[in-house]
Short mmCIF file of C-alpha atoms and ligand atoms in Angstrom, two decimals:
data_model
loop_
_atom_site.label_atom_id
_atom_site.label_comp_id
_atom_site.label_asym_id
_atom_site.label_seq_id
_atom_site.Cartn_x
_atom_site.Cartn_y
_atom_site.Cartn_z
CA MET W 1 -28.95 3.05 -12.81
CA GLU W 2 -30.67 4.87 -9.98
CA ILE W 3 -29.20 4.47 -6.56
CA SER W 4 -31.89 4.43 -3.91
CA VAL W 5 -31.07 5.70 -0.41
CA THR W 6 -32.45 4.52 2.93
CA LEU W 7 -30.93 6.47 5.77
CA THR W 8 -30.51 4.95 9.23
CA GLY W 9 -32.89 6.08 11.91
CA ASN W 10 -30.30 5.05 14.45
CA PRO W 11 -26.91 6.70 13.78
CA LYS W 12 -24.00 5.34 15.75
CA THR W 13 -21.83 7.44 18.03
CA LYS W 14 -18.61 8.35 16.21
CA PRO W 15 -15.39 7.57 18.06
CA ALA W 16 -14.00 10.65 19.78
CA ASP W 17 -10.38 9.53 19.84
CA ALA W 18 -9.16 8.86 16.30
CA SER W 19 -5.83 7.58 17.56
CA ALA W 20 -7.66 4.59 19.13
CA LEU W 21 -9.43 3.64 15.90
CA GLY W 22 -7.11 0.79 14.87
CA PHE W 23 -7.80 -0.78 11.49
CA GLY W 24 -11.07 -2.14 10.09
CA LYS W 25 -12.80 -2.51 13.44
CA ILE W 26 -15.61 -0.03 13.29
CA PHE W 27 -17.87 0.86 10.35
CA THR W 28 -19.88 3.87 9.30
CA ASP W 29 -23.67 4.13 9.33
CA HIS W 30 -24.27 3.09 5.71
CA MET W 31 -23.13 0.72 3.00
CA PHE W 32 -23.68 0.33 -0.74
CA LEU W 33 -25.20 -2.85 -2.15
CA MET W 34 -26.28 -4.19 -5.49
CA GLU W 35 -27.01 -7.63 -6.92
CA TYR W 36 -26.32 -9.40 -10.19
CA ASN W 37 -27.88 -12.29 -12.00
CA LYS W 38 -27.44 -13.51 -15.56
CA ASP W 39 -30.95 -12.41 -16.60
CA GLU W 40 -31.09 -8.92 -15.15
CA GLY W 41 -27.41 -8.00 -14.92
CA TRP W 42 -26.58 -5.60 -12.11
CA HIS W 43 -29.69 -4.26 -10.35
CA ASN W 44 -31.11 -2.93 -7.10
CA ALA W 45 -28.32 -0.44 -6.46
CA ARG W 46 -28.90 1.03 -3.01
CA ILE W 47 -27.39 2.72 -0.04
CA VAL W 48 -28.79 1.24 3.17
CA PRO W 49 -27.97 1.24 6.86
CA TYR W 50 -24.83 -0.81 7.63
CA GLY W 51 -25.80 -4.25 8.83
CA ASP W 52 -25.53 -8.00 8.40
CA LEU W 53 -26.08 -9.67 5.05
CA SER W 54 -28.28 -12.71 4.72
CA ILE W 55 -27.01 -15.45 2.41
CA SER W 56 -27.80 -19.11 1.78
CA PRO W 57 -25.60 -21.58 3.70
CA ALA W 58 -24.95 -23.09 0.26
CA SER W 59 -23.68 -19.74 -1.14
CA THR W 60 -20.78 -20.15 -3.61
CA VAL W 61 -18.57 -17.79 -1.71
CA LEU W 62 -18.70 -19.95 1.45
CA HIS W 63 -17.63 -23.14 -0.31
CA TYR W 64 -15.51 -22.21 -3.29
CA GLY W 65 -14.14 -18.81 -2.29
CA ALA W 66 -15.57 -16.87 -5.22
CA GLU W 67 -14.63 -13.41 -3.89
CA VAL W 68 -12.55 -10.44 -4.98
CA PHE W 69 -12.01 -7.14 -3.19
CA GLU W 70 -10.33 -3.74 -3.23
CA GLY W 71 -8.74 -1.56 -0.62
CA MET W 72 -8.52 2.22 -0.88
CA LYS W 73 -8.87 5.27 1.32
CA ALA W 74 -10.64 8.62 1.57
CA TYR W 75 -8.39 11.37 3.00
CA ARG W 76 -9.35 14.52 4.90
CA ARG W 77 -7.47 17.51 3.42
CA PRO W 78 -6.32 20.46 5.51
CA ASP W 79 -9.12 22.59 3.95
CA GLY W 80 -11.68 20.09 5.27
CA GLU W 81 -12.53 18.59 1.85
CA ILE W 82 -12.36 14.82 1.29
CA GLN W 83 -10.38 13.23 -1.53
CA LEU W 84 -9.66 9.82 -3.07
CA PHE W 85 -6.37 8.60 -4.54
CA ARG W 86 -6.44 7.02 -8.01
CA PRO W 87 -9.85 5.43 -7.41
CA ARG W 88 -10.37 4.47 -11.05
CA ASP W 89 -7.29 2.22 -10.83
CA ASN W 90 -8.93 0.30 -8.01
CA PHE W 91 -12.13 -0.40 -9.94
CA LYS W 92 -10.11 -1.30 -13.02
CA ARG W 93 -8.14 -3.80 -10.95
CA MET W 94 -11.30 -5.16 -9.44
CA ASN W 95 -12.53 -5.98 -12.92
CA ASP W 96 -9.20 -7.68 -13.75
CA SER W 97 -9.54 -9.75 -10.52
CA ALA W 98 -13.22 -10.55 -11.31
CA GLU W 99 -12.30 -11.70 -14.78
CA ARG W 100 -9.80 -14.23 -13.31
CA LEU W 101 -12.47 -15.67 -11.00
CA CYS W 102 -15.29 -15.64 -13.62
CA LEU W 103 -17.25 -13.06 -11.65
CA PRO W 104 -19.14 -10.39 -13.63
CA GLN W 105 -17.63 -7.08 -14.67
CA LEU W 106 -18.62 -3.85 -13.00
CA ASP W 107 -19.01 -0.43 -14.53
CA GLY W 108 -16.06 1.39 -12.92
CA GLU W 109 -17.59 4.89 -13.36
CA PHE W 110 -20.80 3.79 -11.80
CA CYS W 111 -18.94 2.25 -8.85
CA LEU W 112 -17.03 5.47 -8.36
CA GLU W 113 -20.27 7.48 -8.42
CA ALA W 114 -21.82 5.08 -5.88
CA LEU W 115 -18.73 5.34 -3.68
CA LYS W 116 -18.80 9.12 -3.72
CA LYS W 117 -22.50 9.14 -2.90
CA LEU W 118 -21.87 6.78 0.02
CA ILE W 119 -18.95 8.81 1.36
CA ASN W 120 -21.00 12.00 1.08
CA ILE W 121 -23.72 10.47 3.24
CA ASP W 122 -21.16 9.32 5.81
CA ARG W 123 -18.88 12.39 5.39
CA ASP W 124 -18.60 13.16 9.06
CA TRP W 125 -16.99 9.72 9.59
CA VAL W 126 -13.84 10.71 7.64
CA PRO W 127 -11.33 11.32 10.43
CA THR W 128 -9.34 14.50 10.77
CA ALA W 129 -6.55 13.18 13.02
CA GLU W 130 -3.00 12.99 11.67
CA GLY W 131 -2.43 9.89 9.50
CA ALA W 132 -6.06 8.70 9.96
CA SER W 133 -8.28 8.04 6.99
CA LEU W 134 -11.51 6.37 5.92
CA TYR W 135 -10.64 2.89 4.70
CA ILE W 136 -12.87 1.78 1.80
CA ARG W 137 -13.55 -1.88 1.14
CA PRO W 138 -15.47 -2.71 -2.08
CA PHE W 139 -16.02 -6.46 -2.53
CA LEU W 140 -17.80 -8.77 -4.93
CA PHE W 141 -18.78 -12.39 -4.31
CA GLY W 142 -20.58 -15.31 -5.96
CA ASN W 143 -23.88 -16.09 -4.25
CA ASP W 144 -25.58 -19.00 -6.01
CA PRO W 145 -27.58 -21.02 -3.47
CA PHE W 146 -26.36 -24.47 -4.58
CA LEU W 147 -23.23 -26.60 -4.22
CA GLY W 148 -22.49 -27.45 -7.82
CA VAL W 149 -19.08 -26.29 -8.97
CA HIS W 150 -19.92 -23.93 -11.76
CA THR W 151 -19.26 -20.31 -12.70
CA VAL W 152 -21.66 -18.12 -10.82
CA ASN W 153 -25.05 -16.78 -11.93
CA ARG W 154 -25.72 -14.64 -8.93
CA CYS W 155 -23.46 -12.10 -7.24
CA VAL W 156 -23.39 -9.39 -4.64
CA PHE W 157 -21.33 -6.19 -4.80
CA CYS W 158 -20.91 -4.22 -1.58
CA ILE W 159 -18.89 -1.24 -0.31
CA ILE W 160 -18.26 -0.74 3.37
CA LEU W 161 -16.39 2.10 5.02
CA SER W 162 -14.18 1.97 8.11
CA PRO W 163 -12.55 4.97 9.79
CA SER W 164 -9.00 3.87 10.60
CA GLY W 165 -6.18 5.30 12.63
CA SER W 166 -2.65 5.95 11.46
CA TYR W 167 -0.77 2.77 10.48
CA TYR W 168 2.18 4.10 12.41
CA LYS W 169 1.30 4.76 16.00
CA GLU W 170 4.91 5.25 17.06
CA GLY W 171 6.37 6.81 13.92
CA VAL W 172 7.59 5.15 10.74
CA ASN W 173 9.81 2.43 12.17
CA PRO W 174 11.59 -0.26 10.12
CA VAL W 175 10.29 -3.78 10.50
CA LYS W 176 11.95 -7.18 10.54
CA ILE W 177 10.84 -9.58 7.82
CA MET W 178 11.32 -13.32 7.30
CA ILE W 179 11.85 -14.95 3.98
CA GLU W 180 9.34 -17.81 3.67
CA THR W 181 10.85 -20.87 2.03
CA GLN W 182 8.03 -23.42 2.57
CA ASP W 183 4.64 -21.92 1.78
CA VAL W 184 4.01 -19.88 -1.36
CA ARG W 185 1.41 -17.20 -1.80
CA ALA W 186 0.80 -17.60 -5.52
CA VAL W 187 1.98 -19.49 -8.58
CA ARG W 188 2.28 -18.66 -12.22
CA GLY W 189 -1.11 -19.23 -13.82
CA GLY W 190 -2.86 -18.95 -10.45
CA THR W 191 -4.57 -15.97 -8.85
CA GLY W 192 -1.56 -13.97 -7.61
CA TYR W 193 -2.33 -10.87 -9.66
CA ALA W 194 -5.98 -10.92 -8.55
CA LYS W 195 -6.96 -9.32 -5.29
CA CYS W 196 -8.99 -12.27 -4.02
CA GLY W 197 -9.73 -13.61 -0.57
CA GLY W 198 -8.32 -17.03 -1.48
CA ASN W 199 -4.79 -15.65 -1.76
CA TYR W 200 -5.07 -14.38 1.82
CA ALA W 201 -6.44 -17.67 3.11
CA ALA W 202 -3.36 -19.41 1.74
CA SER W 203 -0.99 -16.89 3.28
CA MET W 204 -2.16 -17.04 6.90
CA ARG W 205 0.00 -19.98 8.01
CA ALA W 206 3.31 -18.37 7.00
CA GLY W 207 2.16 -15.07 8.50
CA GLU W 208 1.46 -16.76 11.80
CA LYS W 209 4.85 -18.55 11.76
CA ALA W 210 6.67 -15.26 11.11
CA GLU W 211 4.76 -13.55 13.91
CA GLN W 212 5.65 -16.32 16.38
CA LYS W 213 9.33 -15.84 15.49
CA GLY W 214 9.06 -12.10 16.12
CA TYR W 215 8.86 -10.90 12.51
CA ALA W 216 6.35 -8.37 11.25
CA GLN W 217 5.91 -9.72 7.73
CA VAL W 218 6.71 -12.58 5.38
CA LEU W 219 8.80 -12.04 2.24
CA TRP W 220 7.24 -14.31 -0.36
CA LEU W 221 9.23 -16.16 -2.99
CA ASP W 222 8.03 -17.27 -6.42
CA GLY W 223 6.11 -20.54 -6.37
CA VAL W 224 8.05 -22.27 -9.12
CA GLU W 225 11.77 -21.95 -8.34
CA ARG W 226 11.53 -20.45 -4.82
CA LYS W 227 14.35 -18.21 -5.83
CA TYR W 228 12.86 -14.84 -6.65
CA VAL W 229 11.31 -12.39 -4.27
CA GLU W 230 7.68 -11.44 -5.02
CA GLU W 231 5.94 -9.46 -2.26
CA VAL W 232 6.22 -8.68 1.41
CA GLY W 233 3.14 -9.56 3.47
CA SER W 234 0.32 -7.91 1.56
CA MET W 235 2.53 -5.23 0.05
CA ASN W 236 4.76 -4.92 -2.98
CA VAL W 237 8.45 -4.72 -2.23
CA MET W 238 11.31 -2.51 -3.45
CA PHE W 239 15.06 -2.57 -2.89
CA LYS W 240 17.62 0.10 -3.54
CA ILE W 241 20.76 -1.68 -4.65
CA ASN W 242 23.83 0.39 -5.54
CA GLY W 243 21.74 3.45 -6.33
CA THR W 244 19.14 1.70 -8.47
CA VAL W 245 15.64 0.83 -7.20
CA VAL W 246 14.66 -2.70 -8.19
CA THR W 247 11.26 -4.21 -7.76
CA PRO W 248 9.86 -7.57 -8.80
CA LYS W 249 8.24 -7.42 -12.22
CA LEU W 250 4.57 -8.28 -12.64
CA THR W 251 4.92 -11.88 -13.69
CA GLY W 252 1.30 -12.82 -12.92
CA SER W 253 1.88 -13.97 -9.39
CA VAL W 254 2.57 -10.44 -8.12
CA LEU W 255 -0.30 -8.11 -7.25
CA PRO W 256 -0.10 -4.93 -9.38
CA GLY W 257 -0.17 -2.44 -6.51
CA ILE W 258 -1.31 1.14 -7.10
CA THR W 259 1.18 2.36 -4.47
CA ARG W 260 3.88 0.43 -6.37
CA ARG W 261 2.90 2.18 -9.62
CA SER W 262 2.87 5.55 -7.86
CA CYS W 263 6.33 4.96 -6.32
CA ILE W 264 7.75 4.03 -9.73
CA ALA W 265 6.26 7.23 -11.26
CA LEU W 266 7.73 9.38 -8.48
CA LEU W 267 11.16 7.74 -8.65
CA LYS W 268 11.27 8.23 -12.44
CA GLU W 269 10.24 11.86 -11.96
CA TRP W 270 13.16 12.33 -9.50
CA GLY W 271 15.60 10.73 -11.91
CA VAL W 272 16.21 7.66 -9.73
CA PRO W 273 16.85 4.63 -11.93
CA VAL W 274 14.14 1.98 -11.50
CA GLU W 275 14.16 -1.57 -12.79
CA GLU W 276 11.18 -3.92 -12.84
CA ARG W 277 12.77 -7.38 -13.11
CA LEU W 278 13.30 -10.65 -11.27
CA VAL W 279 15.12 -10.15 -7.97
CA SER W 280 16.63 -13.31 -6.41
CA VAL W 281 17.30 -13.93 -2.75
CA GLU W 282 20.90 -14.63 -3.75
CA GLU W 283 21.20 -11.16 -5.25
CA LEU W 284 19.94 -9.67 -2.02
CA GLU W 285 22.37 -11.72 0.07
CA GLN W 286 25.24 -10.66 -2.14
CA ALA W 287 24.19 -7.01 -1.94
CA VAL W 288 24.09 -7.22 1.88
CA LYS W 289 27.60 -8.77 1.86
CA ASN W 290 28.96 -6.14 -0.55
CA ASN W 291 27.30 -3.36 1.38
CA THR W 292 25.24 -2.32 -1.68
CA LEU W 293 21.72 -3.00 -0.30
CA ASP W 294 21.11 0.64 0.53
CA GLU W 295 17.43 0.42 1.40
CA ALA W 296 14.38 -1.90 1.33
CA TRP W 297 10.69 -1.15 1.79
CA GLY W 298 7.20 -2.51 1.27
CA CYS W 299 4.46 -0.39 -0.32
CA GLY W 300 0.67 -0.62 -0.27
CA THR W 301 -2.42 1.46 0.55
CA ALA W 302 -2.56 0.59 4.23
CA ALA W 303 1.04 1.39 5.24
CA VAL W 304 1.86 3.60 2.20
CA VAL W 305 5.60 2.88 2.57
CA SER W 306 7.01 0.55 5.21
CA PRO W 307 10.78 0.47 5.69
CA ILE W 308 12.49 -2.88 6.13
CA GLY W 309 15.25 -2.92 8.77
CA GLU W 310 16.12 -6.57 8.79
CA LEU W 311 15.79 -9.50 6.36
CA CYS W 312 15.99 -12.98 7.81
CA VAL W 313 17.04 -15.79 5.39
CA GLU W 314 16.83 -19.33 6.89
CA ASP W 315 17.42 -17.94 10.39
CA VAL W 316 20.35 -15.74 9.31
CA PRO W 317 19.52 -12.07 9.94
CA TYR W 318 20.74 -9.40 7.53
CA VAL W 319 20.48 -5.78 8.72
CA VAL W 320 19.50 -3.22 6.08
CA ASN W 321 20.78 0.38 6.34
CA GLY W 322 21.72 -0.04 9.99
CA GLY W 323 18.08 -0.87 10.79
CA LYS W 324 17.07 2.70 10.00
CA ILE W 325 14.76 4.23 7.40
CA GLY W 326 16.72 5.31 4.33
CA PRO W 327 16.45 8.64 2.43
CA VAL W 328 14.59 7.36 -0.64
CA THR W 329 12.10 5.44 1.55
CA GLN W 330 11.54 8.59 3.59
CA LYS W 331 11.16 10.80 0.55
CA LEU W 332 8.59 8.43 -1.03
CA TYR W 333 6.67 8.28 2.25
CA ASP W 334 6.62 12.05 2.61
CA GLU W 335 5.69 12.73 -1.01
CA LEU W 336 2.91 10.09 -1.25
CA THR W 337 1.31 10.90 2.11
CA GLY W 338 1.63 14.62 1.22
CA ILE W 339 -0.30 14.14 -2.03
CA GLN W 340 -2.84 11.72 -0.53
CA TRP W 341 -3.75 13.97 2.41
CA GLY W 342 -3.71 17.06 0.17
CA LYS W 343 -0.73 18.70 1.93
CA LYS W 344 1.39 18.73 -1.22
CA PRO W 345 0.59 19.59 -4.84
CA ASP W 346 -0.61 16.71 -7.02
CA PRO W 347 1.19 17.21 -10.41
CA PHE W 348 0.09 13.76 -11.63
CA GLY W 349 -3.68 14.35 -11.20
CA TRP W 350 -3.96 11.33 -8.88
CA THR W 351 -6.42 12.77 -6.45
CA GLU W 352 -10.15 13.33 -6.85
CA THR W 353 -12.34 15.48 -4.55
CA VAL W 354 -15.51 13.90 -3.18
CA LYS W 355 -18.25 16.52 -3.65
C1 PLP L 1 -3.61 -4.81 -2.10
C2 PLP L 1 -2.29 -5.54 -2.21
C3 PLP L 1 -1.11 -4.87 -2.45
C4 PLP L 1 -0.94 -3.35 -2.55
O1 PLP L 1 -1.75 -2.78 -3.48
P1 PLP L 1 -2.07 -1.20 -3.41
O2 PLP L 1 -2.92 -0.98 -4.59
O3 PLP L 1 -0.81 -0.49 -3.43
O4 PLP L 1 -2.80 -1.05 -2.11
C5 PLP L 1 0.04 -5.66 -2.59
N1 PLP L 1 0.03 -7.00 -2.45
C6 PLP L 1 -1.15 -7.65 -2.22
C7 PLP L 1 -1.11 -9.12 -2.09
C8 PLP L 1 -2.35 -6.96 -2.04
O5 PLP L 1 -3.47 -7.63 -1.77
#
């Protein structure tokens, strides 16, 4: 499919101070759009000036939450080139998410080509400041203009780009997290493994409660027994217990993170034992009491690796590794950010230059 290009006649001023960018607040000059309907399939692929979308007030997405998305980044290398990190994995996951919500499949290679074309047009928006990157948000939503509850016939796929500052403004500091025992994020058979807006809508209340109590993130438990740890905020979670890294297995209610997958590959490469299995709160409590909970961290595209300094279970605080970042957490952070920003060799072939 041809991708038509309409350039803006009115380019925006790029922010001078990348450290003040924050996250997801400003957008580049252009976006990618295409539409789908059952008769024509995907069509009208185009790069156009960034701007508002016009949709029917009856649009499926507004009433029934038919939406899936991805989150990835473009990184500025020291040599000035721009690269992506495992982008095919994102489009593959987007199709898995779309399948769960009965939204149409996308051609991953075509999406990657469209993304590269878009980034090339907005190249100068990719920040050069330390830890800054161009955040990429592909999303897909159902857009039938009627209220009947039915799988969708019409869809929109869009990619927007947002230059974002470093996640860590004051260095990589461990955060306090609260185990959520009331609300659940996802249940077996639900949409936990899909990256869909609805999961986020359901997670806001617990996030707000944690924030009010002075915690940075919520540690989610499984929706059936409320016994096993699943994720932390919108990141996957890992614990180093007695020398072994344990992480919740992908039971269907856990999002299959690309950072998680990359951490597991690196740990295996380094000869650190890794187990993907159920991890109960009780096991964590015991490990804290026995002094065997060496380290804990969250991992995801936004933060890369986020050390956990304190776990709060029903108002009882448990300090992890003296509230400091541990050596494995630090090594994963250094290695992953090194590969992503092109400062370290990429033996796994995870990165892809945008030319
Ligand atoms: C996106 C996401 C993650 C992290 O996935 P990455 O591919 O590593 O960015 C983890 N949990 C949830 C709920 C997510 O939405």
